[in-house]
Structures are given as C-alpha cells and as structure tokens.
Coordinates of N, CA and C in Angstrom, one line a residue:
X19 N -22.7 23.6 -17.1 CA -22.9 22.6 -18.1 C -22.2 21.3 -17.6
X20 N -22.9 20.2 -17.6 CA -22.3 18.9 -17.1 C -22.5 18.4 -18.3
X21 N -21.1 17.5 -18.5 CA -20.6 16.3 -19.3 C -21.6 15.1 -19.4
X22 N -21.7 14.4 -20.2 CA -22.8 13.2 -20.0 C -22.5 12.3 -20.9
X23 N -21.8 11.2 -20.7 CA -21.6 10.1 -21.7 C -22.4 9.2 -22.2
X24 N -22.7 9.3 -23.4 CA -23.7 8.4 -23.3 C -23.1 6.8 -24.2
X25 N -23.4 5.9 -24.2 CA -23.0 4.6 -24.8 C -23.9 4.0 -24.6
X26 N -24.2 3.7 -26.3 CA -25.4 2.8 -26.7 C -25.5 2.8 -28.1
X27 N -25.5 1.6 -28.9 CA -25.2 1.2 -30.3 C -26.6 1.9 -30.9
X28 N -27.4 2.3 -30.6 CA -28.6 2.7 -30.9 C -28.6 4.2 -31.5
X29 N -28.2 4.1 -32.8 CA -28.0 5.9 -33.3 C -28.8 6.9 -33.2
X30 N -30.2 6.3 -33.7 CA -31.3 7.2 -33.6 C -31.8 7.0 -32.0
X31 N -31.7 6.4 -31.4 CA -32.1 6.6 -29.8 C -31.4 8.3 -29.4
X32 N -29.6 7.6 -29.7 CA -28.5 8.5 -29.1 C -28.7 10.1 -29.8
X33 N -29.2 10.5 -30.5 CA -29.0 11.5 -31.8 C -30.6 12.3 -30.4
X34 N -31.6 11.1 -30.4 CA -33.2 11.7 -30.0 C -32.5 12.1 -28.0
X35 N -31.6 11.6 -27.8 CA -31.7 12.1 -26.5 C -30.3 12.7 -25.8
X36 N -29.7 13.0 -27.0 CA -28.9 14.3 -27.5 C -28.6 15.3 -27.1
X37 N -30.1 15.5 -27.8 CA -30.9 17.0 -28.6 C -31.9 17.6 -27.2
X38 N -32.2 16.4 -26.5 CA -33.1 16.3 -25.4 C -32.2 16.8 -24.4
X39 N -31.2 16.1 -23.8 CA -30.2 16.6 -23.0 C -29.8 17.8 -22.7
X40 N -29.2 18.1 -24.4 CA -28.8 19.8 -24.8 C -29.7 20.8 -24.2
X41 N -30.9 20.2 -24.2 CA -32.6 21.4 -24.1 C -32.4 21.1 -22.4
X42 N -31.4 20.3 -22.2 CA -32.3 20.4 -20.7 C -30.5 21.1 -19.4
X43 N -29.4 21.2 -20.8 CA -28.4 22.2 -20.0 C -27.1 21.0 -19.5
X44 N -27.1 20.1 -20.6 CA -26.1 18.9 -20.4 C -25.4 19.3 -21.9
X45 N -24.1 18.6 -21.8 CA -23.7 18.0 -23.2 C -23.0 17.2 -23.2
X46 N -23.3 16.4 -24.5 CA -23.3 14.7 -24.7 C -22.2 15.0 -25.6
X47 N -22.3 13.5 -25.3 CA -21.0 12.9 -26.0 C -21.6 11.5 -26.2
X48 N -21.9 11.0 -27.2 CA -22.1 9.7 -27.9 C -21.4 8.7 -28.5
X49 N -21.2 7.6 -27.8 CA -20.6 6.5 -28.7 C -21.3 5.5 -28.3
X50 N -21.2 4.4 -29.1 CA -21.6 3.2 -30.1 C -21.0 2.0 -29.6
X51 N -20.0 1.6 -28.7 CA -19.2 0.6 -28.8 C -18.8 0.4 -27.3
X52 N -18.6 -0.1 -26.4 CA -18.5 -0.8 -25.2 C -16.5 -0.3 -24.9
X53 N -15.8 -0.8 -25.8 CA -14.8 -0.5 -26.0 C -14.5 1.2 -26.0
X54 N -15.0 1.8 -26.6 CA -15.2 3.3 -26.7 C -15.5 4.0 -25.9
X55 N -16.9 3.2 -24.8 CA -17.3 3.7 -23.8 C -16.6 3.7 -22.7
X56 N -15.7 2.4 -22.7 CA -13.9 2.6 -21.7 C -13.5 3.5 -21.6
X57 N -13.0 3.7 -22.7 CA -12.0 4.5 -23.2 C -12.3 6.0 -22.8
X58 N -13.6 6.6 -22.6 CA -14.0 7.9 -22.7 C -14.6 8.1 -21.0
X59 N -15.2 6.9 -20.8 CA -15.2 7.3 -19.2 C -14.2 7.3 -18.5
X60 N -13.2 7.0 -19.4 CA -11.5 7.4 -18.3 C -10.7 7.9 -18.9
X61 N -11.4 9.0 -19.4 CA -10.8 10.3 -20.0 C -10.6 11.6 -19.2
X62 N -11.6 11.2 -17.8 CA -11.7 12.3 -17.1 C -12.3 13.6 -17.6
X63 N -13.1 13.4 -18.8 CA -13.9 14.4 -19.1 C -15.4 14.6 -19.3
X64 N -15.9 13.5 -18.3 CA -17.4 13.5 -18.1 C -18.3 13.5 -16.7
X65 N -18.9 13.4 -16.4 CA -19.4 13.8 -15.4 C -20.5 12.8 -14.8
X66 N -20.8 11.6 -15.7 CA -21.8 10.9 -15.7 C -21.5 10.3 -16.9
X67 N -22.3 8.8 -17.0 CA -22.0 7.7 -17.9 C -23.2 7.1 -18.0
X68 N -24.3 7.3 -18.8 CA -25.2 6.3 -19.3 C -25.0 5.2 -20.1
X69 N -25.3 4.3 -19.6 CA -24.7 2.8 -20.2 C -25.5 1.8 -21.1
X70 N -25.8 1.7 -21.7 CA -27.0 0.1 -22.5 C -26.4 -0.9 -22.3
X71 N -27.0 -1.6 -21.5 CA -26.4 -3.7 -21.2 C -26.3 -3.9 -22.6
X72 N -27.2 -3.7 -23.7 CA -26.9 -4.5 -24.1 C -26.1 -3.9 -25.8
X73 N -24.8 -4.1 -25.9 CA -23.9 -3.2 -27.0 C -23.6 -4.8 -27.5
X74 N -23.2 -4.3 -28.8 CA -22.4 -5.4 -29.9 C -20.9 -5.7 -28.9
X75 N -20.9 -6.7 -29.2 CA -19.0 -7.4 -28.6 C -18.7 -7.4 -27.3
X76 N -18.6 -6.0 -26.8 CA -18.1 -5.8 -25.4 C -19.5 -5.2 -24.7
X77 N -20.3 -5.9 -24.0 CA -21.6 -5.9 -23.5 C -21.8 -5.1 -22.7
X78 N -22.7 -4.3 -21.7 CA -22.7 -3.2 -21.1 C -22.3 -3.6 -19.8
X79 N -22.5 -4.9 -18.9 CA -22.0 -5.4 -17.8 C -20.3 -5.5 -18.4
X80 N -19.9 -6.0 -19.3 CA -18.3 -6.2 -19.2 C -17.4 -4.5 -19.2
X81 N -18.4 -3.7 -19.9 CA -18.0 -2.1 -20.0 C -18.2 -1.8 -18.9
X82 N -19.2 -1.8 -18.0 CA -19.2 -1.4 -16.3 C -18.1 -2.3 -15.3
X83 N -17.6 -3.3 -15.9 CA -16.4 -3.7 -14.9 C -15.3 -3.4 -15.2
X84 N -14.9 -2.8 -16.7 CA -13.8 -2.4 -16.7 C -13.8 -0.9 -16.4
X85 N -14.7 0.1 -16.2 CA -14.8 1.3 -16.0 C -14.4 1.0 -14.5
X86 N -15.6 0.2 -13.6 CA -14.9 0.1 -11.9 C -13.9 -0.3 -11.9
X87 N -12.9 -0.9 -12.5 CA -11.9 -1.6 -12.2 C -10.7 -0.1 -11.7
X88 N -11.2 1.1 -12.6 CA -10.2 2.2 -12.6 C -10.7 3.4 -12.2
X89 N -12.2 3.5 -12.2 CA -12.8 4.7 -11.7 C -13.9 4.6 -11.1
X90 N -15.0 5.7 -9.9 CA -15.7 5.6 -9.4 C -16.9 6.3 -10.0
X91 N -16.7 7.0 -11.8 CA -17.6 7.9 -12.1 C -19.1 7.4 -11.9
X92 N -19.8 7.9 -11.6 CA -21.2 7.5 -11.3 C -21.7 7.1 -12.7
X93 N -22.4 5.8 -12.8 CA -23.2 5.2 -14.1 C -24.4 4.9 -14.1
X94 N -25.1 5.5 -14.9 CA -26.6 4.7 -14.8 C -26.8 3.9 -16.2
X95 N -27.6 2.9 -15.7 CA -27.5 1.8 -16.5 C -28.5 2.0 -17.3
X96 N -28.7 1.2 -18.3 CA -30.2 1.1 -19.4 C -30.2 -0.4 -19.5
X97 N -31.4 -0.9 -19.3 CA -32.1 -2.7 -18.8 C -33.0 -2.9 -19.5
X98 N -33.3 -3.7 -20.3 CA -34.3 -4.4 -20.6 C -35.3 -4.2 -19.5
X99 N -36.3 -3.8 -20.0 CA -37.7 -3.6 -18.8 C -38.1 -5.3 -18.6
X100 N -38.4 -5.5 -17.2 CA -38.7 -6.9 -17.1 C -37.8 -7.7 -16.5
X101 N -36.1 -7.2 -16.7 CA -35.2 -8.5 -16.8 C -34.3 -7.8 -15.5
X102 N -34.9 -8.5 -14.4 CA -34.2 -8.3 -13.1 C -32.3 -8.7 -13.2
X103 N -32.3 -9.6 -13.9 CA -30.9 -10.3 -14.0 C -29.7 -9.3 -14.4
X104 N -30.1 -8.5 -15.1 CA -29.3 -7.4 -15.8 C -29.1 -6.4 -14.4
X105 N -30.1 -5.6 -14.3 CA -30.0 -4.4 -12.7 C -29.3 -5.2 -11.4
X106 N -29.4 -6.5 -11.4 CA -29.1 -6.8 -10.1 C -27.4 -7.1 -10.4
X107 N -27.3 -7.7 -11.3 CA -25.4 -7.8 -11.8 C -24.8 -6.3 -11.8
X108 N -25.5 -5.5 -12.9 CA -25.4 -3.9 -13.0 C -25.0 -3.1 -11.4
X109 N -26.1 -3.5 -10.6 CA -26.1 -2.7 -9.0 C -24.6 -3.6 -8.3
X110 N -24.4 -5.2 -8.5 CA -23.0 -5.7 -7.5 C -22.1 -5.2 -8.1
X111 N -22.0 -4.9 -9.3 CA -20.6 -4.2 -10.2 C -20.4 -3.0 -10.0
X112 N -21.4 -2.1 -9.0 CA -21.0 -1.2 -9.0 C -21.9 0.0 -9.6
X113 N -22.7 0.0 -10.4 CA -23.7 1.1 -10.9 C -24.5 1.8 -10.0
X114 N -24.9 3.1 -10.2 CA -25.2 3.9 -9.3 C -26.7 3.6 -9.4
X115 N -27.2 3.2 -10.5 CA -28.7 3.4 -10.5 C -29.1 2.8 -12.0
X116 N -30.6 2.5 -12.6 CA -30.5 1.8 -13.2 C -32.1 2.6 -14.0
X117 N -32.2 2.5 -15.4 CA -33.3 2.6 -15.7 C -33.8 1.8 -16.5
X118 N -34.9 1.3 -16.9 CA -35.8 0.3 -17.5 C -35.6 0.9 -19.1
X119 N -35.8 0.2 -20.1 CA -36.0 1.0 -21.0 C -37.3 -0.2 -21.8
X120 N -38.4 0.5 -22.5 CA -37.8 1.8 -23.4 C -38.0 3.0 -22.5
X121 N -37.3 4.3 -21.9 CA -37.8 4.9 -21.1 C -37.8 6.2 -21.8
X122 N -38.5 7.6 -21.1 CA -38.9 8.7 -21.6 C -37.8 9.6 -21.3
X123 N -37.4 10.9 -22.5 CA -36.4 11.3 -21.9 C -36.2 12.4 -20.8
X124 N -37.6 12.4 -19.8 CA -37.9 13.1 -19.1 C -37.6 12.2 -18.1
X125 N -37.6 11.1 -18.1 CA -37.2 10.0 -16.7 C -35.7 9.9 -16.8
X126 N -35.2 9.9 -17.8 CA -33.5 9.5 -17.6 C -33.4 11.1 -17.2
X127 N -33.7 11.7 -17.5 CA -33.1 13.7 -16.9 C -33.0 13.6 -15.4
X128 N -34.6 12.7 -15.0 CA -34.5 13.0 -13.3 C -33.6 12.2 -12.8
X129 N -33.1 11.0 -13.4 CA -32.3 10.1 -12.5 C -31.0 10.6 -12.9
X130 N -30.5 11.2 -13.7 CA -29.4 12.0 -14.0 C -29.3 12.9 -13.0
X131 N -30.0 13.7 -12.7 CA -29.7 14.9 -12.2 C -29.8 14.3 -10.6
X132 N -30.8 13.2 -10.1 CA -31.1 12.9 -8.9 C -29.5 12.1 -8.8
X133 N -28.7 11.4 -9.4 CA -27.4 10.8 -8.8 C -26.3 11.9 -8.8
X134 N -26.7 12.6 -9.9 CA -25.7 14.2 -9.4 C -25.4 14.8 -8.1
X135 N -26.5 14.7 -7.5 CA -27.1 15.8 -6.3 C -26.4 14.6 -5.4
X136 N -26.7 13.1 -5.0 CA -26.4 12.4 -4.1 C -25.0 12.3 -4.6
X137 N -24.4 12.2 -5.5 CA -22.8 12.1 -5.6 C -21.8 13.2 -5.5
X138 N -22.5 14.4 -5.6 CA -22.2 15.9 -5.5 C -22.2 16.5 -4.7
X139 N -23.3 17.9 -5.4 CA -23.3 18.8 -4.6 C -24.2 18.5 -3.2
X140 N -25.6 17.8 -3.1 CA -25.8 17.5 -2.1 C -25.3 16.5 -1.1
X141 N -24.3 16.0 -1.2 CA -23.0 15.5 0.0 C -21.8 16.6 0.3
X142 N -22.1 17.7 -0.9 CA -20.8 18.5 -0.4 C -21.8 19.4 0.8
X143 N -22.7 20.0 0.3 CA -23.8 21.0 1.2 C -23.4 20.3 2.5
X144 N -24.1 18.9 2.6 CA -24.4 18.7 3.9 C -22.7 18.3 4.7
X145 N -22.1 17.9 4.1 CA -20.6 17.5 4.8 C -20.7 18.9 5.7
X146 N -20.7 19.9 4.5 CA -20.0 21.5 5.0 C -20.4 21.5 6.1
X147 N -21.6 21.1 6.5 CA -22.4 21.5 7.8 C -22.3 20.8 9.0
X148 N -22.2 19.4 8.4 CA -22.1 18.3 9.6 C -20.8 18.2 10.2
X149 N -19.8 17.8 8.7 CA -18.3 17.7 9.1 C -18.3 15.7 9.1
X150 N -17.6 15.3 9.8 CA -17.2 14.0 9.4 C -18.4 12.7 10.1
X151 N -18.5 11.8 10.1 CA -19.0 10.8 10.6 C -18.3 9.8 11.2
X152 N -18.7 9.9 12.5 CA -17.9 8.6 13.5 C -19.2 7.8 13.9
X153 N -18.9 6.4 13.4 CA -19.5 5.5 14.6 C -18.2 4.3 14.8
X154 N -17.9 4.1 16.1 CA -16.7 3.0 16.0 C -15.6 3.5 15.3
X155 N -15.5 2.3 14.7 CA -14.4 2.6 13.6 C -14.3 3.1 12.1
X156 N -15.9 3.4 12.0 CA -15.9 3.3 10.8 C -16.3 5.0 10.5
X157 N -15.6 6.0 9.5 CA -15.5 7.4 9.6 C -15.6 7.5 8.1
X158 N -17.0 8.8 7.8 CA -17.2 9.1 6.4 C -17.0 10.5 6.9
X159 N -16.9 11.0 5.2 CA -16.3 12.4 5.4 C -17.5 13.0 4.0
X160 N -18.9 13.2 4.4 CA -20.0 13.4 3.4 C -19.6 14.9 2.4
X161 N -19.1 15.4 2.9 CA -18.5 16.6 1.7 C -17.7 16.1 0.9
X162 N -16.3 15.2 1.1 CA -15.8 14.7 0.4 C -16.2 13.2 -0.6
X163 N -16.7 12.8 0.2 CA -17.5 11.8 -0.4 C -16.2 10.4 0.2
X164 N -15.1 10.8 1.1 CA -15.0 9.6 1.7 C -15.3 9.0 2.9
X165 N -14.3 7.3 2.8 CA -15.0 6.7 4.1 C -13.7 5.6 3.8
X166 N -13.9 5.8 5.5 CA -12.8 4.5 6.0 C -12.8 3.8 7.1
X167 N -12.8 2.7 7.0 CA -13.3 1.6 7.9 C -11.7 0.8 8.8
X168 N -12.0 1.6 9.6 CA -10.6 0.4 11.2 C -9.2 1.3 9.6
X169 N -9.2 2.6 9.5 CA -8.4 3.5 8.8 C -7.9 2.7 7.8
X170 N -8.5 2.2 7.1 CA -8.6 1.7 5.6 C -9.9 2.3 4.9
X171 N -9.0 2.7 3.5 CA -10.3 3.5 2.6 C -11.2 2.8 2.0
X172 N -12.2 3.0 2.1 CA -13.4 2.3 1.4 C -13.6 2.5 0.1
X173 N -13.8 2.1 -1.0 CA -14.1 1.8 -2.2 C -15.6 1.6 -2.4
X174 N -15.9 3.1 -2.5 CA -17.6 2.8 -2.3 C -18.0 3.5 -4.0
X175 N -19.1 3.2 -4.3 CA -20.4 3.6 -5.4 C -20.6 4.7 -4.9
X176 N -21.2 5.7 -5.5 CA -22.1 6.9 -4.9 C -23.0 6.3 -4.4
X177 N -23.8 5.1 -4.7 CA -25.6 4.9 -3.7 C -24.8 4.2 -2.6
X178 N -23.8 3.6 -2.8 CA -23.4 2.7 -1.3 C -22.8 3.4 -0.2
X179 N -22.0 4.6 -0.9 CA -21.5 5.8 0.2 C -23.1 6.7 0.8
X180 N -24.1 6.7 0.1 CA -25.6 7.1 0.3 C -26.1 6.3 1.6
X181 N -26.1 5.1 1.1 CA -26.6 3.9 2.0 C -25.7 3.9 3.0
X182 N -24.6 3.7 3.2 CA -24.0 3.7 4.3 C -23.4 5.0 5.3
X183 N -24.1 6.1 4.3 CA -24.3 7.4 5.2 C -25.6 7.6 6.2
X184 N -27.0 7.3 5.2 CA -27.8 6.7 6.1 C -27.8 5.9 7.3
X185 N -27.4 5.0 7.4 CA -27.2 4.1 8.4 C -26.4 4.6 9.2
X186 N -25.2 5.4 9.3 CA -24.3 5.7 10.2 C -25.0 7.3 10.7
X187 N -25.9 7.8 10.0 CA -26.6 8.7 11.0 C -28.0 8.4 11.6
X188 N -28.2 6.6 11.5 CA -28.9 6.4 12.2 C -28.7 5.0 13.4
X189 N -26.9 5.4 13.4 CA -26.3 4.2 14.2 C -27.2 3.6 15.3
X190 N -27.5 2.1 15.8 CA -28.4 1.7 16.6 C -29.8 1.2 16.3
X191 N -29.8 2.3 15.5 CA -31.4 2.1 14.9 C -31.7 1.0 13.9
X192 N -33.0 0.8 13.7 CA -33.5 -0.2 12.2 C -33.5 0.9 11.5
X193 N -32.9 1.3 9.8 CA -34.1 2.1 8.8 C -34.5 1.2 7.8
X194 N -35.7 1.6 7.3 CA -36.4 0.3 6.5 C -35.8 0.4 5.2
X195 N -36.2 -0.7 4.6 CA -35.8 -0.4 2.8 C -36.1 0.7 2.5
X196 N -38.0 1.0 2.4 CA -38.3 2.4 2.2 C -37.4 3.7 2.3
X197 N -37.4 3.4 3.6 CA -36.7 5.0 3.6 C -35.4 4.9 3.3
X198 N -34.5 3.7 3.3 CA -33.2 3.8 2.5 C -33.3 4.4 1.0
X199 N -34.6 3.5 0.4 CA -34.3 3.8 -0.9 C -35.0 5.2 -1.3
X200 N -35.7 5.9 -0.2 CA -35.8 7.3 -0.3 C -34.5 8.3 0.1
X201 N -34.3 8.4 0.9 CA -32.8 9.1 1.2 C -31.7 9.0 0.6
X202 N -31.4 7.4 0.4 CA -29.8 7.5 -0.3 C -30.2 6.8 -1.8
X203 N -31.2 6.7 -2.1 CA -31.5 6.6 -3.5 C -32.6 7.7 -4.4
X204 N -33.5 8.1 -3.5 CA -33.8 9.6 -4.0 C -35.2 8.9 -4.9
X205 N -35.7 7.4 -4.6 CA -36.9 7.5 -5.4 C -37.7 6.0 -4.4
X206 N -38.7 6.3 -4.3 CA -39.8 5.5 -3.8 C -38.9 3.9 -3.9
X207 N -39.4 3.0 -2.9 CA -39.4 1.5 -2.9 C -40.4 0.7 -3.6
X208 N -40.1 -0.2 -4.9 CA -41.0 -0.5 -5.7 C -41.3 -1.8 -4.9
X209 N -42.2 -2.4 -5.4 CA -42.3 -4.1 -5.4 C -41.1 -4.7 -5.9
X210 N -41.0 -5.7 -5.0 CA -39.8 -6.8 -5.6 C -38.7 -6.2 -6.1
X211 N -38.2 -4.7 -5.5 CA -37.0 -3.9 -5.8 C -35.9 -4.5 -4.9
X212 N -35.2 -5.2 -5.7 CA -33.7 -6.0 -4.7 C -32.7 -5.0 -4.3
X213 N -32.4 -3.7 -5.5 CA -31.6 -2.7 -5.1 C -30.8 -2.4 -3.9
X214 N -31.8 -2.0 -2.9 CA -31.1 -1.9 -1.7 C -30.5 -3.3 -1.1
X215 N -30.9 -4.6 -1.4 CA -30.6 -5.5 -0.7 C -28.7 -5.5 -1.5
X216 N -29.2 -5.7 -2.6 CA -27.7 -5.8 -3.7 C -26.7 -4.6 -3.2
X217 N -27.0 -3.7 -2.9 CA -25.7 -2.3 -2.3 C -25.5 -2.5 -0.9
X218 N -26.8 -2.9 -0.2 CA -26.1 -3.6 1.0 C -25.0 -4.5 1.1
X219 N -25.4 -5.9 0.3 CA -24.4 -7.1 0.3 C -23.2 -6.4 -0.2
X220 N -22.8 -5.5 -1.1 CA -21.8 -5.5 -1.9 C -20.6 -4.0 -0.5
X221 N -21.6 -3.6 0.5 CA -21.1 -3.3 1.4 C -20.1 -3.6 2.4
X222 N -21.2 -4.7 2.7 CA -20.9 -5.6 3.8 C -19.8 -6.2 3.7
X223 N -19.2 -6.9 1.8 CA -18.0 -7.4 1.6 C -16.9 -6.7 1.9
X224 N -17.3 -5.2 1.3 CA -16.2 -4.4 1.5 C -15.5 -3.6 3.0
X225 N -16.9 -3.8 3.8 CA -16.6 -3.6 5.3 C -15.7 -5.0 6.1
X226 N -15.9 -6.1 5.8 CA -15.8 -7.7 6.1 C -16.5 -7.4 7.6
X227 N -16.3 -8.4 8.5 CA -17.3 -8.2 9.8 C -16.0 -7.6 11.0
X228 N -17.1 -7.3 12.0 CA -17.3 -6.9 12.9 C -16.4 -7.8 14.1
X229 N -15.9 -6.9 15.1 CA -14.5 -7.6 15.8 C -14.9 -8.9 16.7
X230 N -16.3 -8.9 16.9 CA -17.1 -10.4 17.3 C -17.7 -11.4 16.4
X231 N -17.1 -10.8 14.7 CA -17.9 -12.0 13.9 C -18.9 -12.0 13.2
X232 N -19.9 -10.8 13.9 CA -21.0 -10.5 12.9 C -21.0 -9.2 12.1
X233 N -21.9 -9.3 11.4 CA -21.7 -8.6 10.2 C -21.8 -7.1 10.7
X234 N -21.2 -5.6 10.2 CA -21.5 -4.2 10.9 C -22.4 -4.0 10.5
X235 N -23.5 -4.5 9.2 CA -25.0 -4.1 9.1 C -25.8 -5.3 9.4
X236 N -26.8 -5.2 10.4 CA -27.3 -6.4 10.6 C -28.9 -6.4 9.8
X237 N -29.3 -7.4 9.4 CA -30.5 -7.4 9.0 C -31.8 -7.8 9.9
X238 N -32.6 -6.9 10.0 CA -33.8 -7.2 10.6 C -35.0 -7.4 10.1
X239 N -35.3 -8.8 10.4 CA -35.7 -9.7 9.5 C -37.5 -9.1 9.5
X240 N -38.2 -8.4 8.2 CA -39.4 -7.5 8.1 C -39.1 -6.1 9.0
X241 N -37.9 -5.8 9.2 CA -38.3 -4.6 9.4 C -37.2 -3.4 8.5
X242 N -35.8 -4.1 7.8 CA -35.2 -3.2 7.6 C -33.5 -3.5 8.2
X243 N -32.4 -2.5 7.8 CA -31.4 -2.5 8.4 C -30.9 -1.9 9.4
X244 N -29.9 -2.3 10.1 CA -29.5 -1.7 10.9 C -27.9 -1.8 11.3
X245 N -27.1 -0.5 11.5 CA -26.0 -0.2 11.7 C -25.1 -0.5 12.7
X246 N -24.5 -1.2 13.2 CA -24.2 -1.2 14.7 C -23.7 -0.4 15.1
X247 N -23.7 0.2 16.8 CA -23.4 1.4 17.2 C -22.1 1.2 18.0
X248 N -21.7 0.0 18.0 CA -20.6 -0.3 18.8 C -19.4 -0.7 18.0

C-alpha cells in the first residue's frame, strides 16, 4: 500500500479520487490548504504528493517551493489545461511531472505509478545490476538514487536524476528529446513539450560548467542532448 497525498481545495474532486485511488491499492490522505499540504509532505508519511496550482492563500507553486526547500518527495502537479506558465515554473521548482486538468482518474493512476517506478523500485532493479555510474567526474549511484559531481552531492528531482542517468549511459552520444522523454520520463514527446528543456536547464545550474567553460550537457541544435564524455 502506498501513501498518496493529495492537496487540493476541491472537496468533491478529492472525496471522487479517493475512492478511486483506494480501488486502485493506494491510500489517501486529503487536505484542502497549501499550508497543510507543507506540513504533511514533511511528515515523512507519504509516498507521493499530488499538488493543485491553484489553492486559496498559499498557491500550489509557493507549496512546491516550500516542500523543495526541505524534501525531495516526488510531486505531481495539477495545471490548468492550456496554461504552459504554470508546468514550466512547476518543472524549475522541482516537480516530478505534471498533469493537465480536468483529467481522468485513470490518467493520474498511470503517472502516479509511472514516477513511482522511475523514483523507486525501477532505479533500485537496475542499480542492483549495473552498480554505480562514472563518466569524468560526475558519479550516480541508480539503486540509490544518488549523484555527485567533482564529489559534491547533487540535489536532484526524480526526472532530473532520470535525465541525467540517461545521458550518462549514453556519454558522447546525442539522445533526442524523444527518447529522453521516453526513458527518463516514461511518456511520449508531445508538441511544444518544454519539459525536457526545463529539467535540463535546472541541471545544468546545478552541475555549473565544465573545467574549459562549457556547459557538461551540450545542446545539439535539431538534434537533441548530449553528455560530455570527458
């Protein structure tokens, strides 16, 4: 049974996807208030955090900065369908993933369970097997879910530790959006999806550059990212 927080002022939404949750082998925990939703994702008793931008007082972006400010729990957001401005702030702050609303409760179950698998158990599976990642200086440890750069620990997201496990097992290489946002995001590349570009940049700050200056992910301009191998 996994924990699932849910926060969003919306009673009868929260009550209808509950009940839906329960049926599907989660249990919820529901609150109402941005302040509340603080408070309970750093309780250390959930497992996941569904978020609404938009709450009375303390707004769903100001609730996702004060949750990163103290924890890495994985969050998926709830957006206004349409309103790019919300998911792209949501994705630099830190959110693991993001859904449109009004959405069905069969689509928030898969992205629930799809950031599970990439923040979990499918990084512990494959660590078990592979064991650590070296390229240069920069060393992830995919079972544990860390990473550290010139032996300083990295402060990553679950999709950014995704994204930048990708790229470090494909050191040298270009991989394109597509297949980034298939592997370390676990769902197709839409039109005009900035996502990957936003967990890139928010990478890169946290890597800073490279011992000649340029950045350690380089961009290739129509074709995708690339890792440096040196």
């Amino acid at each position: 049974m996994l924990n699932v927080l849910l926060v969003d002022d919306d009673v009868e939404l929260t009550t209808m996807l509950s009940e839906y949750l329960g049926q599907e082998g989660f249990v919820v925990q529901a609150v109402h208030t941005g302040e509340d939703g603080v408070a309970e994702a750093l309780s250390g008793t959930h497992a996941i955090v569904v978020l609404d931008v938009m709450l009375p007082r303390l707004n769903g972006i100001e609730t996702l900065r004060r949750i990163r400010k103290e924890s890495r729990i994985p969050i998926l957001m709830l957006t206004a369908r349409g309103d790019p401005i919300d998911r792209i702030v949501g994705l630099d702050l830190g959110a693991d993933d993001y859904v449109p609303k009004p959405c069905t409760p069969g689509e928030l179950v898969a992205r629930l369970r799809a950031i599970l698998r990439r923040t979990d158990g499918a990084g512990a599976a494959e660590g078990a097997g592979g064991g650590a990642l070296r390229v240069g200086a920069l060393h992830l440890w995919p079972g544990s879910r860390r990473a550290e750069w010139r032996g300083r620990a990295l402060d990553l997201t679950g999709a950014e530790f995704n994204i930048l496990e990708v790229l470090a097992r494909h050191a040298g290489r270009v991989v394109s959006k597509a297949d980034l946002s298939k592997r370390a995001l676990g769902r197709p590349l839409s039109p005009y999806d900035r996502r990957i570009d936003v967990h890139i940049s928010a990478i890169r700050q946290k890597l800073g550059g490279a011992d000649d200056g340029h950045a350690l992910i380089q961009t290739v301009r129509g074709a995708g990212y690339q890792l440096s191998s040196e």
